[in-house]
PDB file of N, CA and C in Angstrom:
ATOM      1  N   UNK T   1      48.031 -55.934 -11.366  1.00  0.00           N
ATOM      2  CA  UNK T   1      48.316 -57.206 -11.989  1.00  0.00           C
ATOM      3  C   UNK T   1      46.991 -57.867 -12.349  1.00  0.00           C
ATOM      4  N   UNK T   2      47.252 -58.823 -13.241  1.00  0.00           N
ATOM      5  CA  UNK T   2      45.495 -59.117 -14.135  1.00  0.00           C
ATOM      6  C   UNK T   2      45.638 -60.475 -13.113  1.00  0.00           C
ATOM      7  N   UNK T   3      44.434 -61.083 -13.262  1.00  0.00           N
ATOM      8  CA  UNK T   3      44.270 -62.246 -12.283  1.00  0.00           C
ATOM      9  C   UNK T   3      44.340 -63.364 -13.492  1.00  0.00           C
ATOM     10  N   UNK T   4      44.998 -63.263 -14.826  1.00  0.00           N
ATOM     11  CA  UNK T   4      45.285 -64.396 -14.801  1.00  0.00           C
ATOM     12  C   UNK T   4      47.175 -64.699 -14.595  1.00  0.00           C
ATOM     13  N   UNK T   5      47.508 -63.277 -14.376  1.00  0.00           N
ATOM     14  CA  UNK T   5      48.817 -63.254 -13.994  1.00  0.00           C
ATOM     15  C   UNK T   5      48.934 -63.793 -12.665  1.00  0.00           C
ATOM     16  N   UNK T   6      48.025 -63.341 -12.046  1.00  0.00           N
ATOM     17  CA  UNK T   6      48.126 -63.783 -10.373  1.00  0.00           C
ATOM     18  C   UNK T   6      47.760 -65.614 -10.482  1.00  0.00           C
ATOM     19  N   UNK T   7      46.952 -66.032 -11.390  1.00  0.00           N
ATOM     20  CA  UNK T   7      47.114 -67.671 -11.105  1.00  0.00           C
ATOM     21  C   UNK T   7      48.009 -68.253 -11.835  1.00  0.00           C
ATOM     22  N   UNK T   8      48.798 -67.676 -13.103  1.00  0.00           N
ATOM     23  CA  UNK T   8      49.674 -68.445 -13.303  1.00  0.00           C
ATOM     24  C   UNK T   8      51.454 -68.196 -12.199  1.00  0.00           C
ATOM     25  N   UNK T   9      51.199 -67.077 -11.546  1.00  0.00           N
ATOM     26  CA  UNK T   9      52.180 -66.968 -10.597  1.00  0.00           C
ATOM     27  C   UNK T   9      51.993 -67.931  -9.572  1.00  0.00           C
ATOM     28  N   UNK T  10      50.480 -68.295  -9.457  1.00  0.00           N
ATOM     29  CA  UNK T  10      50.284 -69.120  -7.697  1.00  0.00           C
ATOM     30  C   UNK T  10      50.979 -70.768  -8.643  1.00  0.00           C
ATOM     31  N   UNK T  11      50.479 -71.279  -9.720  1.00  0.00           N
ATOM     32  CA  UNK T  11      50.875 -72.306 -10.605  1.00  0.00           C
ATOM     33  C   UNK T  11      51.960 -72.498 -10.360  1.00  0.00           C
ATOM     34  N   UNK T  12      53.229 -71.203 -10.694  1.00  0.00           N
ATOM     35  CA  UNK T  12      54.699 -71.238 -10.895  1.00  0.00           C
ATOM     36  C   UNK T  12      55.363 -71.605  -9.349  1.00  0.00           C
ATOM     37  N   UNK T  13      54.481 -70.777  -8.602  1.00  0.00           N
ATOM     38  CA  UNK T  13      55.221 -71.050  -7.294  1.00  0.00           C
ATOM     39  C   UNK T  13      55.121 -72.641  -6.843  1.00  0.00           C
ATOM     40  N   UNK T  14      53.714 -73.175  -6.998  1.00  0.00           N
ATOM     41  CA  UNK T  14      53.606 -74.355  -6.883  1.00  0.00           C
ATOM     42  C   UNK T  14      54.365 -74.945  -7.220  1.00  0.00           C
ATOM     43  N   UNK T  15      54.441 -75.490  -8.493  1.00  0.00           N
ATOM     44  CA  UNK T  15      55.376 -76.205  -9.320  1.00  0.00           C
ATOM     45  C   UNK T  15      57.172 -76.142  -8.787  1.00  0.00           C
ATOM     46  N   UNK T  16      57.158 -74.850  -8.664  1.00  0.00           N
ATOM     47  CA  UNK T  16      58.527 -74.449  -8.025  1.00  0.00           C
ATOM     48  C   UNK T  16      59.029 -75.907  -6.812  1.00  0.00           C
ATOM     49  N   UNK T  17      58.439 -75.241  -5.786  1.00  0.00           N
ATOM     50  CA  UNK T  17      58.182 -75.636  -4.214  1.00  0.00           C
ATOM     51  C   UNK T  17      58.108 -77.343  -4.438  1.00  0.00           C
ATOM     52  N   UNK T  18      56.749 -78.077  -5.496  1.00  0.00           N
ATOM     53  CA  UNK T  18      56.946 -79.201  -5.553  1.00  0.00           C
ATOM     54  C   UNK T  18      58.547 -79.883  -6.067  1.00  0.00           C
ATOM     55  N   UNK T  19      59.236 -79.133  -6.615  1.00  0.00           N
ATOM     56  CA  UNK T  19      60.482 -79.613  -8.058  1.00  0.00           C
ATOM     57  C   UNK T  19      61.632 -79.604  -6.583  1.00  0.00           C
ATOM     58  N   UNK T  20      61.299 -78.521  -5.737  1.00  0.00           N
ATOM     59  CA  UNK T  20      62.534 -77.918  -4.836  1.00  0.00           C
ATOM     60  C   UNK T  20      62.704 -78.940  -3.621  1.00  0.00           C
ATOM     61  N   UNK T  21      61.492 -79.471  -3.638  1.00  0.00           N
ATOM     62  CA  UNK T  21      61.157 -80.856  -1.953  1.00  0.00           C
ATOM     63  C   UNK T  21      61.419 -82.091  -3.006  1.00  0.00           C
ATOM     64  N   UNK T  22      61.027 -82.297  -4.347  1.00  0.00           N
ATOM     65  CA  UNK T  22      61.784 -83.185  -4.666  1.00  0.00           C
ATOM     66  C   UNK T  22      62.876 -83.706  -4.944  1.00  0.00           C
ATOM     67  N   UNK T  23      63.576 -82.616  -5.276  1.00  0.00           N
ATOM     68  CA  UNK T  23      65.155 -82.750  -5.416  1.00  0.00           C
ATOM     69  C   UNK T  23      65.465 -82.579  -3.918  1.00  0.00           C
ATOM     70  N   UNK T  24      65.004 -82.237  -2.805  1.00  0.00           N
ATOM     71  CA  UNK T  24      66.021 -82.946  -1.879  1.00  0.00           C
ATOM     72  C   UNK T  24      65.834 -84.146  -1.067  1.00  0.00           C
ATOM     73  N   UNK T  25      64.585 -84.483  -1.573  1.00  0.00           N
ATOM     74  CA  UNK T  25      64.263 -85.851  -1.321  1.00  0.00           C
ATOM     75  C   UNK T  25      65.168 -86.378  -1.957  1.00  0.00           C
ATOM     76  N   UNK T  26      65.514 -86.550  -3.732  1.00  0.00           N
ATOM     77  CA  UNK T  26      66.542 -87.030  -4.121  1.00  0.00           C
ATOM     78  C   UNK T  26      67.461 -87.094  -3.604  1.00  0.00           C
ATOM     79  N   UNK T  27      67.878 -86.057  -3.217  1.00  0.00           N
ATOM     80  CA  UNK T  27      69.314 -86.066  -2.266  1.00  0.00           C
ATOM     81  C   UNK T  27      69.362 -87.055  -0.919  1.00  0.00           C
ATOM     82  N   UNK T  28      68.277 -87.184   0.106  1.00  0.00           N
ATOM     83  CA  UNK T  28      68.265 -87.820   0.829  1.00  0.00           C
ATOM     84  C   UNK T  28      68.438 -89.513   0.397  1.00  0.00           C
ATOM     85  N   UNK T  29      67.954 -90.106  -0.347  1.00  0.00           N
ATOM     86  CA  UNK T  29      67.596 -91.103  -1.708  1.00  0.00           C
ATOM     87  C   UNK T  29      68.967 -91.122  -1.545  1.00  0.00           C
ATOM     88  N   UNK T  30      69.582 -90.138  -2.405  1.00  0.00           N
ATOM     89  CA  UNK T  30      71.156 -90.398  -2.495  1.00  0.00           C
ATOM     90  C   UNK T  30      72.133 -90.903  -1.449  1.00  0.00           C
ATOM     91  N   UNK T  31      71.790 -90.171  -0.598  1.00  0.00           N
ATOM     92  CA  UNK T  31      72.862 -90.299   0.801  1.00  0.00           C
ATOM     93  C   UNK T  31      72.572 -91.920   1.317  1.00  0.00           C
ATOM     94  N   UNK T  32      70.793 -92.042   1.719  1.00  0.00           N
ATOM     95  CA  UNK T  32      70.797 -93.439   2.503  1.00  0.00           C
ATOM     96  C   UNK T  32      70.891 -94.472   1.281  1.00  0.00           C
ATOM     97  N   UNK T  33      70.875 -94.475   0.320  1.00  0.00           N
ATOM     98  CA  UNK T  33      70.851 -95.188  -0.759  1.00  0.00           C
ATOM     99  C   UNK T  33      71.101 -96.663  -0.505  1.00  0.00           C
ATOM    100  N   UNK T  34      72.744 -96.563  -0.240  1.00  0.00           N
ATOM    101  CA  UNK T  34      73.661 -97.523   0.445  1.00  0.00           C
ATOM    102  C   UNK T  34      72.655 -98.736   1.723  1.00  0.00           C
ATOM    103  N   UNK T  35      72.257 -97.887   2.837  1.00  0.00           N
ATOM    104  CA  UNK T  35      71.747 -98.024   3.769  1.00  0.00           C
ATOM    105  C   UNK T  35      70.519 -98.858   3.945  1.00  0.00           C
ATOM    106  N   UNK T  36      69.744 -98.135   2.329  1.00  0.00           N
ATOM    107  CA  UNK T  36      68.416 -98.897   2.434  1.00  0.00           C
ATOM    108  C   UNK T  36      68.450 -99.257   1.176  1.00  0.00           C
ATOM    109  N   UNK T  37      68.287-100.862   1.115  1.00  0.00           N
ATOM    110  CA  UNK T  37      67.801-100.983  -0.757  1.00  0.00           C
ATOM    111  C   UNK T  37      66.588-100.833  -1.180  1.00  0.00           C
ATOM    112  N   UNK T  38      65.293-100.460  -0.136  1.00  0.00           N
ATOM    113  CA  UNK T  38      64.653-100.756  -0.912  1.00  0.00           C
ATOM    114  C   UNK T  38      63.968 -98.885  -1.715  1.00  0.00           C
ATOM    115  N   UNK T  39      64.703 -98.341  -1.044  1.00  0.00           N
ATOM    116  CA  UNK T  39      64.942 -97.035  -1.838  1.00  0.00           C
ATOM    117  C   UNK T  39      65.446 -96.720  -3.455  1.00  0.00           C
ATOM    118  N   UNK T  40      66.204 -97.725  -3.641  1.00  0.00           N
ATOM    119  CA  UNK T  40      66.944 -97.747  -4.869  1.00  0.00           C
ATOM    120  C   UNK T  40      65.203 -98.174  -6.347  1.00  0.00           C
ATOM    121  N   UNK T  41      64.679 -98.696  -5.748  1.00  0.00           N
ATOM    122  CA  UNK T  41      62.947 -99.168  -6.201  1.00  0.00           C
ATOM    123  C   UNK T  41      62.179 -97.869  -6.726  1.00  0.00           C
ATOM    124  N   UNK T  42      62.034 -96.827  -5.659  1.00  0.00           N
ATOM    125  CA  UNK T  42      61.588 -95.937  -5.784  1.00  0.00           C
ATOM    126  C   UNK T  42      62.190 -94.794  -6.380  1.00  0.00           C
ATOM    127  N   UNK T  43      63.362 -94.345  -6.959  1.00  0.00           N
ATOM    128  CA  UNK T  43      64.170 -93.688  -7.559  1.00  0.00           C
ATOM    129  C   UNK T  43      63.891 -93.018  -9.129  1.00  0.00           C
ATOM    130  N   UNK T  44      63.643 -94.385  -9.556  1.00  0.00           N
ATOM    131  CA  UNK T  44      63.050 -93.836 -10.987  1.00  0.00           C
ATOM    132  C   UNK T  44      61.532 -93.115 -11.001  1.00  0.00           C
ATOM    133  N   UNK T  45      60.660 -93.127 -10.140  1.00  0.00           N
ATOM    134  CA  UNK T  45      59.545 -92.588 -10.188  1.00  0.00           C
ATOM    135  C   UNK T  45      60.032 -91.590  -9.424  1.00  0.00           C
ATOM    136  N   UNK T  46      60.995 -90.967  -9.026  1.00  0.00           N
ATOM    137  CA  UNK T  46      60.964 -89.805  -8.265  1.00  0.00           C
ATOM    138  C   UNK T  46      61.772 -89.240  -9.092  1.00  0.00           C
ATOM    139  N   UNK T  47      62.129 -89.362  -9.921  1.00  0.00           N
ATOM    140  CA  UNK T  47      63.191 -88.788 -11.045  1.00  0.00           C
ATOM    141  C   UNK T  47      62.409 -88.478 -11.840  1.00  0.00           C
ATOM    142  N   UNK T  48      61.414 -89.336 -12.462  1.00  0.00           N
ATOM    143  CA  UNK T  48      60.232 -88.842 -13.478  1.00  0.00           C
ATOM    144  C   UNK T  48      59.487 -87.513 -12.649  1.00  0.00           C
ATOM    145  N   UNK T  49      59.235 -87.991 -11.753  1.00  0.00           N
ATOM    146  CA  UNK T  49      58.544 -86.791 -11.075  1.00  0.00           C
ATOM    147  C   UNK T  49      58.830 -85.574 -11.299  1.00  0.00           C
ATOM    148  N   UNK T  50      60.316 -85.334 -10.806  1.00  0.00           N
ATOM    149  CA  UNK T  50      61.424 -84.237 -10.447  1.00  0.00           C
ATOM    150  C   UNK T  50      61.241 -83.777 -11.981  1.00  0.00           C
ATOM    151  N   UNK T  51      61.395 -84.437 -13.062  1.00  0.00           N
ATOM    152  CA  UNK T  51      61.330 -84.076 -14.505  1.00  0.00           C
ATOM    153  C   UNK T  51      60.210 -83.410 -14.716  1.00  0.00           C
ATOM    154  N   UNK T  52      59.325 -83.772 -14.370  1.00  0.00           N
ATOM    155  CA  UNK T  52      57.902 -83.141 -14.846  1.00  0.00           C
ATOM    156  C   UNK T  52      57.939 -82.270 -14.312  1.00  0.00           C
ATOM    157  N   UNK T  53      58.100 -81.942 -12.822  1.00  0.00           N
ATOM    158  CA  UNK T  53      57.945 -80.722 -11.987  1.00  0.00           C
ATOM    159  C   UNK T  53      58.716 -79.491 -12.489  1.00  0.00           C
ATOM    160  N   UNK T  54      60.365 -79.814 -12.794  1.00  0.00           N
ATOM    161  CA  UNK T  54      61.270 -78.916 -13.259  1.00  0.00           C
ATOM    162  C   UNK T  54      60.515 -78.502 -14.763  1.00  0.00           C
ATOM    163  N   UNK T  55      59.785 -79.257 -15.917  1.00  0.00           N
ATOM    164  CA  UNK T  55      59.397 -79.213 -16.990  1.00  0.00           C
ATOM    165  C   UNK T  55      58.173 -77.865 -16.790  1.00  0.00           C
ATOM    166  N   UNK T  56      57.858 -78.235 -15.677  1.00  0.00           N
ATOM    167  CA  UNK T  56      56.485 -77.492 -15.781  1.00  0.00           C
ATOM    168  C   UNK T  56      57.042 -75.982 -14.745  1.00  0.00           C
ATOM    169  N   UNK T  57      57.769 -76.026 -14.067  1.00  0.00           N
ATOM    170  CA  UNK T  57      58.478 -74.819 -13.816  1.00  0.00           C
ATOM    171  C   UNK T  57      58.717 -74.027 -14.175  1.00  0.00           C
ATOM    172  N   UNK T  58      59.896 -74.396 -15.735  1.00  0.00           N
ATOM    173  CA  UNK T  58      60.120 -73.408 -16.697  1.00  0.00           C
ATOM    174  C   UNK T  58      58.600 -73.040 -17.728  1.00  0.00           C
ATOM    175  N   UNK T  59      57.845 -73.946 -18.088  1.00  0.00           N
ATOM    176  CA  UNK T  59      56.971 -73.854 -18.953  1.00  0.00           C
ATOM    177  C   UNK T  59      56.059 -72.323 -17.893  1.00  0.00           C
ATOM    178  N   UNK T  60      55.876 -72.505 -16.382  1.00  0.00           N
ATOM    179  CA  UNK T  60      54.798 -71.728 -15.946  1.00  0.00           C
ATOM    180  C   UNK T  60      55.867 -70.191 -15.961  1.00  0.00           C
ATOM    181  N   UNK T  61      57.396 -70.303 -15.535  1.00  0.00           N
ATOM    182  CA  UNK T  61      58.182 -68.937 -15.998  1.00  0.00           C
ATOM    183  C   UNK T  61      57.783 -67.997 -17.018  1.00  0.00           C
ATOM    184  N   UNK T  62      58.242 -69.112 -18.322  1.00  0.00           N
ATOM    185  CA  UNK T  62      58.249 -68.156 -19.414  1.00  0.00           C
ATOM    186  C   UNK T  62      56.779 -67.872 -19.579  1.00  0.00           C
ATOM    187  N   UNK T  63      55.594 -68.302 -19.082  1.00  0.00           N
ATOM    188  CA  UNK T  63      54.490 -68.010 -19.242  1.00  0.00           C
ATOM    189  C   UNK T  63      54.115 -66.595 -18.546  1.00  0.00           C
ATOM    190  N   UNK T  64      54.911 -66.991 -16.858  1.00  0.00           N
ATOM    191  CA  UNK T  64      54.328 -65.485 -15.971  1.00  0.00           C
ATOM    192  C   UNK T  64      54.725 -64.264 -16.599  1.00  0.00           C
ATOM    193  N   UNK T  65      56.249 -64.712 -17.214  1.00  0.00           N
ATOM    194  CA  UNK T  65      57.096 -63.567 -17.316  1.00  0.00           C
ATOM    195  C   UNK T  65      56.588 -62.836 -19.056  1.00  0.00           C
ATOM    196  N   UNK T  66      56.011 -64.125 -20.189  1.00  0.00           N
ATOM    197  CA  UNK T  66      55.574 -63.168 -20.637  1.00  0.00           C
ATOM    198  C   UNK T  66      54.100 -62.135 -20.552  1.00  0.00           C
ATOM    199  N   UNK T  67      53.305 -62.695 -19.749  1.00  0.00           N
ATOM    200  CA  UNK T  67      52.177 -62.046 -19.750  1.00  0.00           C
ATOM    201  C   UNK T  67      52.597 -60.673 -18.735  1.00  0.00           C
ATOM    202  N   UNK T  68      53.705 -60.718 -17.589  1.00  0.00           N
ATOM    203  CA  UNK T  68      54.308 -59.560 -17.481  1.00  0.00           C
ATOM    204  C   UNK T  68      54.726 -58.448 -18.264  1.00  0.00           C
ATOM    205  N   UNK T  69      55.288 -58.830 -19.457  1.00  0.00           N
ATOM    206  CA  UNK T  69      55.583 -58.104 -20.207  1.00  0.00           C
ATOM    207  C   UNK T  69      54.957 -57.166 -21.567  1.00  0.00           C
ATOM    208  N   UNK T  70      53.526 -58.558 -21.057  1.00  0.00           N
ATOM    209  CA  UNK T  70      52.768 -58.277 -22.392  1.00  0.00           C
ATOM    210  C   UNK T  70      53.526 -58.852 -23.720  1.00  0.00           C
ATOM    211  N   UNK T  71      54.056 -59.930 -23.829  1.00  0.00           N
ATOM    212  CA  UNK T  71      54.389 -60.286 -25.107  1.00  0.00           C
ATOM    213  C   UNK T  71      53.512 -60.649 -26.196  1.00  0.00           C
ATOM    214  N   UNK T  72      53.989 -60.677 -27.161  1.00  0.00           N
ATOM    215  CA  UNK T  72      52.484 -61.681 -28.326  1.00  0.00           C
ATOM    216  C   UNK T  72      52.459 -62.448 -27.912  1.00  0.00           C
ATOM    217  N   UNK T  73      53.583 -63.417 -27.737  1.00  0.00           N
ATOM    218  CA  UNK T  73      53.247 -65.019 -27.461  1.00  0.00           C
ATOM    219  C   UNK T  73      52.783 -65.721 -26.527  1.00  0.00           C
ATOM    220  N   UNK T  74      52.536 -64.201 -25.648  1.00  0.00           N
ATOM    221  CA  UNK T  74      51.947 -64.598 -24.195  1.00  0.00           C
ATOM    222  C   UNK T  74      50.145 -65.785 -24.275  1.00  0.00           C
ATOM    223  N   UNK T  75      49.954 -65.902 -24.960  1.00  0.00           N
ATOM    224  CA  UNK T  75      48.396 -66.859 -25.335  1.00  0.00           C
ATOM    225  C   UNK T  75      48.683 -67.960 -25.524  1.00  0.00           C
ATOM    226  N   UNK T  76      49.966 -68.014 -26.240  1.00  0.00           N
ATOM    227  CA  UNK T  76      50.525 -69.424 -26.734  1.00  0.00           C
ATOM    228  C   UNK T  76      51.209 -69.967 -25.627  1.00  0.00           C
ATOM    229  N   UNK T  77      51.942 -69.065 -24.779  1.00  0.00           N
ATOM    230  CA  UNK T  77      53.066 -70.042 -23.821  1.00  0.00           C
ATOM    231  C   UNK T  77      51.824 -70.030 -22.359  1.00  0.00           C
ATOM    232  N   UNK T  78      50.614 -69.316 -22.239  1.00  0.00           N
ATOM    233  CA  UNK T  78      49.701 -69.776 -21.584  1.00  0.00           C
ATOM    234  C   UNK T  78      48.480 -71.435 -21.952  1.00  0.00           C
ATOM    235  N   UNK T  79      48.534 -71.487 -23.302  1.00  0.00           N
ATOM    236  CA  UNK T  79      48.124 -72.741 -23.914  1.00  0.00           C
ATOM    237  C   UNK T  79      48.678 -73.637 -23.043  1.00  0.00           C
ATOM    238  N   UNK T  80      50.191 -73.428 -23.496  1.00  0.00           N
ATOM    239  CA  UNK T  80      51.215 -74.848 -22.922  1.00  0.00           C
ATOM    240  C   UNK T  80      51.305 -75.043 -21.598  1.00  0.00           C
ATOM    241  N   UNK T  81      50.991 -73.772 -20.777  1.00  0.00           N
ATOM    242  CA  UNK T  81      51.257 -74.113 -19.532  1.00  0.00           C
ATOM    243  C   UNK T  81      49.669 -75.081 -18.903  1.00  0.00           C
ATOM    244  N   UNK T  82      48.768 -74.758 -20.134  1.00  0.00           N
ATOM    245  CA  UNK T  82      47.120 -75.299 -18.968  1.00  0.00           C
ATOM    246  C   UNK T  82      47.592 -76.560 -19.797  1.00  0.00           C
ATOM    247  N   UNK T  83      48.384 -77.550 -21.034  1.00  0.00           N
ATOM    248  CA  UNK T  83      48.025 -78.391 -21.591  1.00  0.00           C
ATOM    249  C   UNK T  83      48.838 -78.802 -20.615  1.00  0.00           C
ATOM    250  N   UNK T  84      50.028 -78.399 -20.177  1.00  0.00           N
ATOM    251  CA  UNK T  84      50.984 -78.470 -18.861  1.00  0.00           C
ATOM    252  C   UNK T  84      49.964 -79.375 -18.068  1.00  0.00           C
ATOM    253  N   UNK T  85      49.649 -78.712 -17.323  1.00  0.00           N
ATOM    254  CA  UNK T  85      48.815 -78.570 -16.350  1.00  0.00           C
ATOM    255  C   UNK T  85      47.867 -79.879 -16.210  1.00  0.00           C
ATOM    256  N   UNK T  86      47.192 -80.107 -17.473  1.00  0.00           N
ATOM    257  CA  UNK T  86      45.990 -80.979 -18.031  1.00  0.00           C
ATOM    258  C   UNK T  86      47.141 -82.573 -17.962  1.00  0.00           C
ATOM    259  N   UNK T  87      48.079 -81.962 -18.575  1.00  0.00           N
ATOM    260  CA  UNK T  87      49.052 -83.523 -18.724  1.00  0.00           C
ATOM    261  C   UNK T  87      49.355 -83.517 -17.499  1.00  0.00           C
ATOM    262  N   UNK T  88      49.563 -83.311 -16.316  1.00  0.00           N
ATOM    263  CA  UNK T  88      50.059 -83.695 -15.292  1.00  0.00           C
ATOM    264  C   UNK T  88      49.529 -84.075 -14.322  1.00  0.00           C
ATOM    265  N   UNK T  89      48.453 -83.564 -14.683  1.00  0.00           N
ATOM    266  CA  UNK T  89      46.582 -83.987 -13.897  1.00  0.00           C
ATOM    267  C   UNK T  89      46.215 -85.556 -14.195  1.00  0.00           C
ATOM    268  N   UNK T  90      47.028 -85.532 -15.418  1.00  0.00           N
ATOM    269  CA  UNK T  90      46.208 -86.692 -16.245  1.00  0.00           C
ATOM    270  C   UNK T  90      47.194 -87.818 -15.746  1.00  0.00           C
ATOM    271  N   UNK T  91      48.378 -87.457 -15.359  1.00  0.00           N
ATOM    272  CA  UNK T  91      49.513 -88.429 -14.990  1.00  0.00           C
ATOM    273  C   UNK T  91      49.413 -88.961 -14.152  1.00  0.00           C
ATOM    274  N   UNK T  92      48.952 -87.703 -12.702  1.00  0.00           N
ATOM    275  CA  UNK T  92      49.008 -88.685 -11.083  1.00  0.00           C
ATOM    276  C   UNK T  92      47.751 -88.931 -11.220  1.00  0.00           C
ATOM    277  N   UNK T  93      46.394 -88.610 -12.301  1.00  0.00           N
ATOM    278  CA  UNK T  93      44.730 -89.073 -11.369  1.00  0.00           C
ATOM    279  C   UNK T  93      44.973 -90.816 -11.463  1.00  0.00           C
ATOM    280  N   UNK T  94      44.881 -90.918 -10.121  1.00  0.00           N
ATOM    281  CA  UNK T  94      44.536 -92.738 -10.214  1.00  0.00           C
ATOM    282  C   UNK T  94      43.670 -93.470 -10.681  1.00  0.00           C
TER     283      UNK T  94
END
């Protein structure tokens, strides 16, 4: 395997793992909802979150899977995944 396959796999898993603890944070969110209001505050930024994470999930997939395959477009769907990457950097730096 080429090592830029191996970092956009460590990327995908990341992204994965972050999207997978956020959605069940959501879920938790969901359940005490009722319980606590001041949870209901924090909801929409964890939804944006969950969006970006799931966004950048599929974007780092079709990226691993085509440089697996060797596709053409494998350069292009690696572009999107570092502009990915660059935009999301650029989102949480404080």
């Amino acid at each position: 395997m080429k090592p830029l396959t191996v970092v956009t796999g460590i990327v995908l898993g990341t992204c994965l793992s972050i999207a997978v603890s956020l959605a069940a944070v959501m879920c938790i969110f969901l359940i005490l909802g009722d319980e606590h209001p001041r949870i209901d505050y924090e909801f929409p930024a964890l939804l944006g979150s969950f969006a970006i994470f799931l966004g950048m999930t599929a974007v780092a997939a079709v990226s691993f899977y085509s440089l697996l395959i060797g596709h053409p477009g494998r350069f292009v769907a690696q572009g999107l995944l570092w502009l990915g990457v660059a935009a999301t950097v650029y989102y949480y730096w404080p």
